[in-house]
């Protein structure tokens, strides 16, 4: 069975003490009463990684990741952070290609290919974000657009490498807007992504690939979205910032996966 995953993108929110208190409350709220099948990945700002890796050390179902990394392993890149540094403070995952990085920091498919390649040797699993704009969808070009993102940023990887990657489909028009894609739209794109990966790497890799949905996912819509056969969980922004809004999303995935 494919991994079931909820990733929490805190973006640029929560100072040191607030983040720590929040993570502790989350751990208490998610204490496995019986069996938890959903893996939870917290993606806080860099300042939290070291402390949270200690806080979460004994939590088998809660992991840590970063929101970005540089494509080089070290060097004169003021203000940047490298994959081995992230690994050294306990990160096991890294977001690559979030639409805010693409739009606000001009990250393109070629650069993102380098970031994916840079993360893997340091045992950092990339959570690769893809997704189209409202204009592209209005023209019916969403699948071609996403395919180009995958081809240019992921399909240089070997089969062994791509097996370490998680894909997050995040239509840009749904991120932080309150406009969620419909289950039909989400399933169609997730199925298309799985089939693109299957064509490139074969049935076993395509079937094992976790594909998360992101874009205004919340306690109300999580269950129906996670019930789509090719949806393996969610990448959650706003609703991951409060225990009360995040825990029901995790519960929804656990219910669907049970
Ligand atoms: C995100 O930033 O990845 C995201 C999905 O945000 P939101 O849930 O707020 O739409």
mmCIF file of N, CA and C in Angstrom, residues 120-231:
data_model
loop_
_atom_site.group_PDB
_atom_site.id
_atom_site.type_symbol
_atom_site.label_atom_id
_atom_site.label_comp_id
_atom_site.label_asym_id
_atom_site.label_seq_id
_atom_site.Cartn_x
_atom_site.Cartn_y
_atom_site.Cartn_z
ATOM 1 N N UNK A 120 18.789 14.678 -2.770
ATOM 2 C CA UNK A 120 18.753 13.211 -2.660
ATOM 3 C C UNK A 120 20.008 12.564 -2.038
ATOM 4 N N UNK A 121 21.232 12.997 -2.401
ATOM 5 C CA UNK A 121 22.409 12.326 -1.810
ATOM 6 C C UNK A 121 22.516 12.521 -0.305
ATOM 7 N N UNK A 122 21.765 13.483 0.241
ATOM 8 C CA UNK A 122 21.836 13.747 1.681
ATOM 9 C C UNK A 122 20.639 13.143 2.417
ATOM 10 N N UNK A 123 19.993 12.182 1.774
ATOM 11 C CA UNK A 123 18.840 11.502 2.379
ATOM 12 C C UNK A 123 17.731 12.469 2.733
ATOM 13 N N UNK A 124 17.619 13.523 1.951
ATOM 14 C CA UNK A 124 16.482 14.448 2.077
ATOM 15 C C UNK A 124 15.525 14.097 0.952
ATOM 16 N N UNK A 125 14.306 13.702 1.306
ATOM 17 C CA UNK A 125 13.340 13.332 0.267
ATOM 18 C C UNK A 125 12.623 14.584 -0.232
ATOM 19 N N UNK A 126 12.674 14.832 -1.535
ATOM 20 C CA UNK A 126 11.986 16.018 -2.053
ATOM 21 C C UNK A 126 10.471 15.815 -2.086
ATOM 22 N N UNK A 127 9.754 16.838 -1.641
ATOM 23 C CA UNK A 127 8.297 16.906 -1.874
ATOM 24 C C UNK A 127 8.157 17.910 -3.005
ATOM 25 N N UNK A 128 7.993 17.389 -4.211
ATOM 26 C CA UNK A 128 8.040 18.236 -5.403
ATOM 27 C C UNK A 128 6.644 18.771 -5.723
ATOM 28 N N UNK A 129 6.519 20.110 -5.724
ATOM 29 C CA UNK A 129 5.214 20.736 -5.971
ATOM 30 C C UNK A 129 5.066 21.087 -7.448
ATOM 31 N N UNK A 130 3.885 20.806 -7.969
ATOM 32 C CA UNK A 130 3.573 21.163 -9.349
ATOM 33 C C UNK A 130 2.126 21.658 -9.391
ATOM 34 N N UNK A 131 1.773 22.319 -10.464
ATOM 35 C CA UNK A 131 0.392 22.792 -10.573
ATOM 36 C C UNK A 131 0.283 23.998 -11.473
ATOM 37 N N UNK A 132 -0.888 24.144 -12.058
ATOM 38 C CA UNK A 132 -1.106 25.145 -13.087
ATOM 39 C C UNK A 132 -1.809 26.394 -12.548
ATOM 40 N N UNK A 133 -1.757 27.455 -13.327
ATOM 41 C CA UNK A 133 -2.476 28.695 -12.998
ATOM 42 C C UNK A 133 -3.933 28.568 -13.451
ATOM 43 N N UNK A 134 -4.760 29.512 -13.018
ATOM 44 C CA UNK A 134 -6.169 29.537 -13.434
ATOM 45 C C UNK A 134 -6.275 29.719 -14.947
ATOM 46 N N UNK A 135 -5.383 30.544 -15.519
ATOM 47 C CA UNK A 135 -5.426 30.808 -16.962
ATOM 48 C C UNK A 135 -5.133 29.532 -17.749
ATOM 49 N N UNK A 136 -4.113 28.807 -17.297
ATOM 50 C CA UNK A 136 -3.757 27.563 -17.988
ATOM 51 C C UNK A 136 -4.912 26.571 -17.930
ATOM 52 N N UNK A 137 -5.563 26.482 -16.768
ATOM 53 C CA UNK A 137 -6.698 25.549 -16.658
ATOM 54 C C UNK A 137 -7.854 26.016 -17.542
ATOM 55 N N UNK A 138 -8.086 27.329 -17.585
ATOM 56 C CA UNK A 138 -9.199 27.832 -18.410
ATOM 57 C C UNK A 138 -8.994 27.449 -19.880
ATOM 58 N N UNK A 139 -7.733 27.350 -20.290
ATOM 59 C CA UNK A 139 -7.436 26.964 -21.684
ATOM 60 C C UNK A 139 -7.360 25.445 -21.859
ATOM 61 N N UNK A 140 -7.526 24.693 -20.777
ATOM 62 C CA UNK A 140 -7.462 23.229 -20.850
ATOM 63 C C UNK A 140 -6.044 22.695 -20.913
ATOM 64 N N UNK A 141 -5.053 23.545 -20.564
ATOM 65 C CA UNK A 141 -3.655 23.112 -20.722
ATOM 66 C C UNK A 141 -3.019 22.570 -19.460
ATOM 67 N N UNK A 142 -3.832 22.247 -18.451
ATOM 68 C CA UNK A 142 -3.253 21.888 -17.141
ATOM 69 C C UNK A 142 -2.378 20.629 -17.170
ATOM 70 N N UNK A 143 -2.802 19.600 -17.905
ATOM 71 C CA UNK A 143 -2.003 18.362 -17.881
ATOM 72 C C UNK A 143 -0.672 18.545 -18.618
ATOM 73 N N UNK A 144 -0.714 19.255 -19.738
ATOM 74 C CA UNK A 144 0.531 19.505 -20.484
ATOM 75 C C UNK A 144 1.487 20.346 -19.637
ATOM 76 N N UNK A 145 0.921 21.305 -18.905
ATOM 77 C CA UNK A 145 1.742 22.191 -18.075
ATOM 78 C C UNK A 145 2.442 21.399 -16.962
ATOM 79 N N UNK A 146 1.663 20.568 -16.288
ATOM 80 C CA UNK A 146 2.225 19.763 -15.194
ATOM 81 C C UNK A 146 3.230 18.757 -15.747
ATOM 82 N N UNK A 147 2.919 18.200 -16.911
ATOM 83 C CA UNK A 147 3.853 17.234 -17.513
ATOM 84 C C UNK A 147 5.213 17.891 -17.761
ATOM 85 N N UNK A 148 5.163 19.114 -18.268
ATOM 86 C CA UNK A 148 6.434 19.820 -18.517
ATOM 87 C C UNK A 148 7.210 20.040 -17.203
ATOM 88 N N UNK A 149 6.483 20.347 -16.143
ATOM 89 C CA UNK A 149 7.151 20.528 -14.848
ATOM 90 C C UNK A 149 7.837 19.221 -14.418
ATOM 91 N N UNK A 150 7.141 18.105 -14.606
ATOM 92 C CA UNK A 150 7.726 16.816 -14.207
ATOM 93 C C UNK A 150 8.904 16.448 -15.103
ATOM 94 N N UNK A 151 8.709 16.620 -16.406
ATOM 95 C CA UNK A 151 9.773 16.242 -17.352
ATOM 96 C C UNK A 151 11.038 17.064 -17.067
ATOM 97 N N UNK A 152 10.869 18.369 -16.884
ATOM 98 C CA UNK A 152 12.051 19.240 -16.755
ATOM 99 C C UNK A 152 12.687 19.214 -15.365
ATOM 100 N N UNK A 153 11.925 18.827 -14.345
ATOM 101 C CA UNK A 153 12.504 18.874 -12.993
ATOM 102 C C UNK A 153 12.722 17.510 -12.359
ATOM 103 N N UNK A 154 12.035 16.475 -12.860
ATOM 104 C CA UNK A 154 12.141 15.163 -12.188
ATOM 105 C C UNK A 154 12.639 14.031 -13.079
ATOM 106 N N UNK A 155 12.345 14.109 -14.386
ATOM 107 C CA UNK A 155 12.543 12.905 -15.198
ATOM 108 C C UNK A 155 13.999 12.665 -15.604
ATOM 109 N N UNK A 156 14.916 13.469 -15.062
ATOM 110 C CA UNK A 156 16.341 13.153 -15.214
ATOM 111 C C UNK A 156 16.779 12.151 -14.137
ATOM 112 N N UNK A 157 15.920 11.910 -13.133
ATOM 113 C CA UNK A 157 16.300 11.045 -12.019
ATOM 114 C C UNK A 157 16.300 9.581 -12.446
ATOM 115 N N UNK A 158 17.095 8.784 -11.759
ATOM 116 C CA UNK A 158 17.041 7.337 -11.973
ATOM 117 C C UNK A 158 15.784 6.801 -11.271
ATOM 118 N N UNK A 159 15.448 5.547 -11.580
ATOM 119 C CA UNK A 159 14.287 4.917 -10.939
ATOM 120 C C UNK A 159 14.484 4.867 -9.424
ATOM 121 N N UNK A 160 15.696 4.563 -9.009
ATOM 122 C CA UNK A 160 15.987 4.493 -7.576
ATOM 123 C C UNK A 160 15.784 5.858 -6.911
ATOM 124 N N UNK A 161 16.155 6.916 -7.631
ATOM 125 C CA UNK A 161 16.006 8.267 -7.070
ATOM 126 C C UNK A 161 14.546 8.702 -7.027
ATOM 127 N N UNK A 162 13.810 8.467 -8.114
ATOM 128 C CA UNK A 162 12.420 8.953 -8.139
ATOM 129 C C UNK A 162 11.583 8.237 -7.079
ATOM 130 N N UNK A 163 12.021 7.052 -6.700
ATOM 131 C CA UNK A 163 11.293 6.318 -5.656
ATOM 132 C C UNK A 163 11.389 7.022 -4.299
ATOM 133 N N UNK A 164 12.284 8.005 -4.180
ATOM 134 C CA UNK A 164 12.420 8.776 -2.934
ATOM 135 C C UNK A 164 11.565 10.039 -2.944
ATOM 136 N N UNK A 165 10.918 10.312 -4.071
ATOM 137 C CA UNK A 165 10.221 11.600 -4.240
ATOM 138 C C UNK A 165 8.735 11.469 -3.914
ATOM 139 N N UNK A 166 8.195 12.527 -3.324
ATOM 140 C CA UNK A 166 6.743 12.670 -3.133
ATOM 141 C C UNK A 166 6.322 13.807 -4.053
ATOM 142 N N UNK A 167 5.209 13.649 -4.742
ATOM 143 C CA UNK A 167 4.716 14.753 -5.581
ATOM 144 C C UNK A 167 3.518 15.390 -4.895
ATOM 145 N N UNK A 168 3.476 16.719 -4.901
ATOM 146 C CA UNK A 168 2.300 17.440 -4.390
ATOM 147 C C UNK A 168 1.694 18.218 -5.547
ATOM 148 N N UNK A 169 0.465 17.857 -5.909
ATOM 149 C CA UNK A 169 -0.246 18.634 -6.935
ATOM 150 C C UNK A 169 -0.953 19.789 -6.248
ATOM 151 N N UNK A 170 -0.541 21.008 -6.593
ATOM 152 C CA UNK A 170 -1.096 22.198 -5.966
ATOM 153 C C UNK A 170 -1.471 23.211 -7.048
ATOM 154 N N UNK A 171 -2.732 23.180 -7.514
ATOM 155 C CA UNK A 171 -3.116 24.202 -8.487
ATOM 156 C C UNK A 171 -2.939 25.594 -7.871
ATOM 157 N N UNK A 172 -2.271 26.470 -8.594
ATOM 158 C CA UNK A 172 -1.894 27.770 -8.014
ATOM 159 C C UNK A 172 -3.137 28.543 -7.565
ATOM 160 N N UNK A 173 -4.216 28.405 -8.347
ATOM 161 C CA UNK A 173 -5.434 29.145 -8.056
ATOM 162 C C UNK A 173 -6.137 28.648 -6.799
ATOM 163 N N UNK A 174 -5.702 27.538 -6.255
ATOM 164 C CA UNK A 174 -6.348 26.998 -5.049
ATOM 165 C C UNK A 174 -5.535 27.282 -3.787
ATOM 166 N N UNK A 175 -4.279 27.717 -3.960
ATOM 167 C CA UNK A 175 -3.409 27.888 -2.784
ATOM 168 C C UNK A 175 -3.746 29.187 -2.059
ATOM 169 N N UNK A 176 -4.179 29.041 -0.819
ATOM 170 C CA UNK A 176 -4.454 30.199 0.029
ATOM 171 C C UNK A 176 -5.635 31.036 -0.423
ATOM 172 N N UNK A 177 -6.455 30.512 -1.297
ATOM 173 C CA UNK A 177 -7.562 31.304 -1.856
ATOM 174 C C UNK A 177 -8.924 30.902 -1.306
ATOM 175 N N UNK A 178 -8.988 29.731 -0.668
ATOM 176 C CA UNK A 178 -10.288 29.212 -0.229
ATOM 177 C C UNK A 178 -11.035 28.507 -1.366
ATOM 178 N N UNK A 179 -10.458 28.519 -2.581
ATOM 179 C CA UNK A 179 -11.091 27.831 -3.728
ATOM 180 C C UNK A 179 -10.427 26.453 -3.881
ATOM 181 N N UNK A 180 -11.096 25.425 -3.446
ATOM 182 C CA UNK A 180 -10.497 24.093 -3.564
ATOM 183 C C UNK A 180 -10.840 23.495 -4.928
ATOM 184 N N UNK A 181 -9.931 22.753 -5.501
ATOM 185 C CA UNK A 181 -10.260 22.007 -6.718
ATOM 186 C C UNK A 181 -11.306 20.951 -6.357
ATOM 187 N N UNK A 182 -12.160 20.607 -7.304
ATOM 188 C CA UNK A 182 -13.189 19.595 -7.019
ATOM 189 C C UNK A 182 -12.531 18.210 -6.976
ATOM 190 N N UNK A 183 -13.161 17.258 -6.302
ATOM 191 C CA UNK A 183 -12.602 15.900 -6.292
ATOM 192 C C UNK A 183 -12.401 15.365 -7.709
ATOM 193 N N UNK A 184 -13.292 15.713 -8.637
ATOM 194 C CA UNK A 184 -13.134 15.232 -10.024
ATOM 195 C C UNK A 184 -11.877 15.821 -10.654
ATOM 196 N N UNK A 185 -11.659 17.122 -10.453
ATOM 197 C CA UNK A 185 -10.453 17.768 -11.004
ATOM 198 C C UNK A 185 -9.190 17.176 -10.373
ATOM 199 N N UNK A 186 -9.263 16.969 -9.072
ATOM 200 C CA UNK A 186 -8.080 16.464 -8.360
ATOM 201 C C UNK A 186 -7.765 15.042 -8.817
ATOM 202 N N UNK A 187 -8.778 14.181 -8.841
ATOM 203 C CA UNK A 187 -8.535 12.788 -9.243
ATOM 204 C C UNK A 187 -7.984 12.727 -10.682
ATOM 205 N N UNK A 188 -8.560 13.543 -11.577
ATOM 206 C CA UNK A 188 -8.111 13.511 -12.977
ATOM 207 C C UNK A 188 -6.622 13.864 -13.066
ATOM 208 N N UNK A 189 -6.213 14.884 -12.328
ATOM 209 C CA UNK A 189 -4.799 15.285 -12.409
ATOM 210 C C UNK A 189 -3.889 14.276 -11.716
ATOM 211 N N UNK A 190 -4.329 13.764 -10.577
ATOM 212 C CA UNK A 190 -3.478 12.786 -9.874
ATOM 213 C C UNK A 190 -3.297 11.519 -10.719
ATOM 214 N N UNK A 191 -4.388 11.115 -11.365
ATOM 215 C CA UNK A 191 -4.301 9.929 -12.234
ATOM 216 C C UNK A 191 -3.355 10.207 -13.402
ATOM 217 N N UNK A 192 -3.457 11.427 -13.944
ATOM 218 C CA UNK A 192 -2.585 11.801 -15.071
ATOM 219 C C UNK A 192 -1.119 11.807 -14.626
ATOM 220 N N UNK A 193 -0.854 12.345 -13.450
ATOM 221 C CA UNK A 193 0.535 12.387 -12.939
ATOM 222 C C UNK A 193 1.050 10.963 -12.742
ATOM 223 N N UNK A 194 0.210 10.119 -12.148
ATOM 224 C CA UNK A 194 0.657 8.736 -11.914
ATOM 225 C C UNK A 194 0.965 8.052 -13.246
ATOM 226 N N UNK A 195 0.121 8.336 -14.246
ATOM 227 C CA UNK A 195 0.364 7.666 -15.519
ATOM 228 C C UNK A 195 1.609 8.232 -16.221
ATOM 229 N N UNK A 196 1.900 9.531 -16.049
ATOM 230 C CA UNK A 196 3.142 10.083 -16.623
ATOM 231 C C UNK A 196 4.357 9.403 -15.990
ATOM 232 N N UNK A 197 4.313 9.243 -14.672
ATOM 233 C CA UNK A 197 5.446 8.629 -13.968
ATOM 234 C C UNK A 197 5.550 7.153 -14.347
ATOM 235 N N UNK A 198 4.408 6.503 -14.489
ATOM 236 C CA UNK A 198 4.402 5.083 -14.875
ATOM 237 C C UNK A 198 4.999 4.903 -16.271
ATOM 238 N N UNK A 199 4.612 5.798 -17.191
ATOM 239 C CA UNK A 199 5.159 5.712 -18.554
ATOM 240 C C UNK A 199 6.674 5.853 -18.560
ATOM 241 N N UNK A 200 7.154 6.726 -17.693
ATOM 242 C CA UNK A 200 8.595 6.998 -17.671
ATOM 243 C C UNK A 200 9.377 5.931 -16.913
ATOM 244 N N UNK A 201 8.794 5.444 -15.799
ATOM 245 C CA UNK A 201 9.575 4.590 -14.885
ATOM 246 C C UNK A 201 8.993 3.193 -14.669
ATOM 247 N N UNK A 202 7.812 2.942 -15.227
ATOM 248 C CA UNK A 202 7.228 1.601 -15.071
ATOM 249 C C UNK A 202 6.170 1.557 -13.985
ATOM 250 N N UNK A 203 5.408 0.459 -14.039
ATOM 251 C CA UNK A 203 4.215 0.280 -13.206
ATOM 252 C C UNK A 203 4.526 0.319 -11.694
ATOM 253 N N UNK A 204 5.567 -0.370 -11.291
ATOM 254 C CA UNK A 204 5.825 -0.483 -9.840
ATOM 255 C C UNK A 204 6.113 0.885 -9.240
ATOM 256 N N UNK A 205 6.937 1.682 -9.904
ATOM 257 C CA UNK A 205 7.279 3.018 -9.371
ATOM 258 C C UNK A 205 6.038 3.908 -9.402
ATOM 259 N N UNK A 206 5.291 3.864 -10.494
ATOM 260 C CA UNK A 206 4.086 4.704 -10.600
ATOM 261 C C UNK A 206 3.081 4.370 -9.524
ATOM 262 N N UNK A 207 2.899 3.095 -9.257
ATOM 263 C CA UNK A 207 1.901 2.687 -8.260
ATOM 264 C C UNK A 207 2.335 3.037 -6.841
ATOM 265 N N UNK A 208 3.633 3.073 -6.588
ATOM 266 C CA UNK A 208 4.123 3.346 -5.224
ATOM 267 C C UNK A 208 4.280 4.836 -4.926
ATOM 268 N N UNK A 209 4.173 5.676 -5.948
ATOM 269 C CA UNK A 209 4.454 7.107 -5.774
ATOM 270 C C UNK A 209 3.355 7.803 -4.958
ATOM 271 N N UNK A 210 3.697 8.416 -3.820
ATOM 272 C CA UNK A 210 2.682 9.173 -3.092
ATOM 273 C C UNK A 210 2.432 10.519 -3.797
ATOM 274 N N UNK A 211 1.156 10.807 -4.062
ATOM 275 C CA UNK A 211 0.787 12.097 -4.680
ATOM 276 C C UNK A 211 -0.185 12.799 -3.733
ATOM 277 N N UNK A 212 0.246 13.955 -3.234
ATOM 278 C CA UNK A 212 -0.554 14.718 -2.273
ATOM 279 C C UNK A 212 -1.303 15.825 -2.999
ATOM 280 N N UNK A 213 -2.457 16.197 -2.457
ATOM 281 C CA UNK A 213 -3.163 17.369 -2.995
ATOM 282 C C UNK A 213 -2.944 18.543 -2.043
ATOM 283 N N UNK A 214 -2.725 19.723 -2.611
ATOM 284 C CA UNK A 214 -2.628 20.945 -1.802
ATOM 285 C C UNK A 214 -3.379 22.074 -2.453
ATOM 286 N N UNK A 215 -4.017 22.901 -1.623
ATOM 287 C CA UNK A 215 -4.767 24.053 -2.126
ATOM 288 C C UNK A 215 -6.082 24.181 -1.375
ATOM 289 N N UNK A 216 -6.037 24.969 -0.280
ATOM 290 C CA UNK A 216 -7.234 25.240 0.530
ATOM 291 C C UNK A 216 -7.907 23.961 1.027
ATOM 292 N N UNK A 217 -7.093 22.980 1.343
ATOM 293 C CA UNK A 217 -7.629 21.757 1.945
ATOM 294 C C UNK A 217 -7.921 22.065 3.415
ATOM 295 N N UNK A 218 -9.073 21.616 3.901
ATOM 296 C CA UNK A 218 -9.440 21.912 5.285
ATOM 297 C C UNK A 218 -10.261 20.759 5.876
ATOM 298 N N UNK A 219 -10.692 20.972 7.127
ATOM 299 C CA UNK A 219 -11.417 19.900 7.832
ATOM 300 C C UNK A 219 -12.700 19.514 7.099
ATOM 301 N N UNK A 220 -13.296 20.468 6.395
ATOM 302 C CA UNK A 220 -14.581 20.203 5.724
ATOM 303 C C UNK A 220 -14.397 19.394 4.429
ATOM 304 N N UNK A 221 -13.341 19.678 3.679
ATOM 305 C CA UNK A 221 -13.230 19.026 2.361
ATOM 306 C C UNK A 221 -12.208 17.877 2.334
ATOM 307 N N UNK A 222 -11.469 17.692 3.446
ATOM 308 C CA UNK A 222 -10.370 16.714 3.428
ATOM 309 C C UNK A 222 -10.869 15.299 3.115
ATOM 310 N N UNK A 223 -11.950 14.905 3.745
ATOM 311 C CA UNK A 223 -12.393 13.512 3.620
ATOM 312 C C UNK A 223 -12.721 13.169 2.173
ATOM 313 N N UNK A 224 -13.485 14.062 1.521
ATOM 314 C CA UNK A 224 -13.888 13.760 0.144
ATOM 315 C C UNK A 224 -12.679 13.787 -0.808
ATOM 316 N N UNK A 225 -11.746 14.702 -0.560
ATOM 317 C CA UNK A 225 -10.552 14.760 -1.427
ATOM 318 C C UNK A 225 -9.670 13.522 -1.220
ATOM 319 N N UNK A 226 -9.490 13.128 0.034
ATOM 320 C CA UNK A 226 -8.615 11.986 0.322
ATOM 321 C C UNK A 226 -9.249 10.660 -0.112
ATOM 322 N N UNK A 227 -10.555 10.693 -0.364
ATOM 323 C CA UNK A 227 -11.220 9.461 -0.821
ATOM 324 C C UNK A 227 -10.954 9.175 -2.303
ATOM 325 N N UNK A 228 -10.409 10.135 -3.031
ATOM 326 C CA UNK A 228 -10.095 9.895 -4.450
ATOM 327 C C UNK A 228 -8.995 8.833 -4.523
ATOM 328 N N UNK A 229 -9.135 7.868 -5.441
ATOM 329 C CA UNK A 229 -8.209 6.726 -5.438
ATOM 330 C C UNK A 229 -6.734 7.085 -5.642
ATOM 331 N N UNK A 230 -6.442 8.177 -6.349
ATOM 332 C CA UNK A 230 -5.029 8.514 -6.577
ATOM 333 C C UNK A 230 -4.519 9.626 -5.659
ATOM 334 N N UNK A 231 -5.297 9.965 -4.636
ATOM 335 C CA UNK A 231 -4.862 10.987 -3.671
ATOM 336 C C UNK A 231 -4.349 10.270 -2.424
#
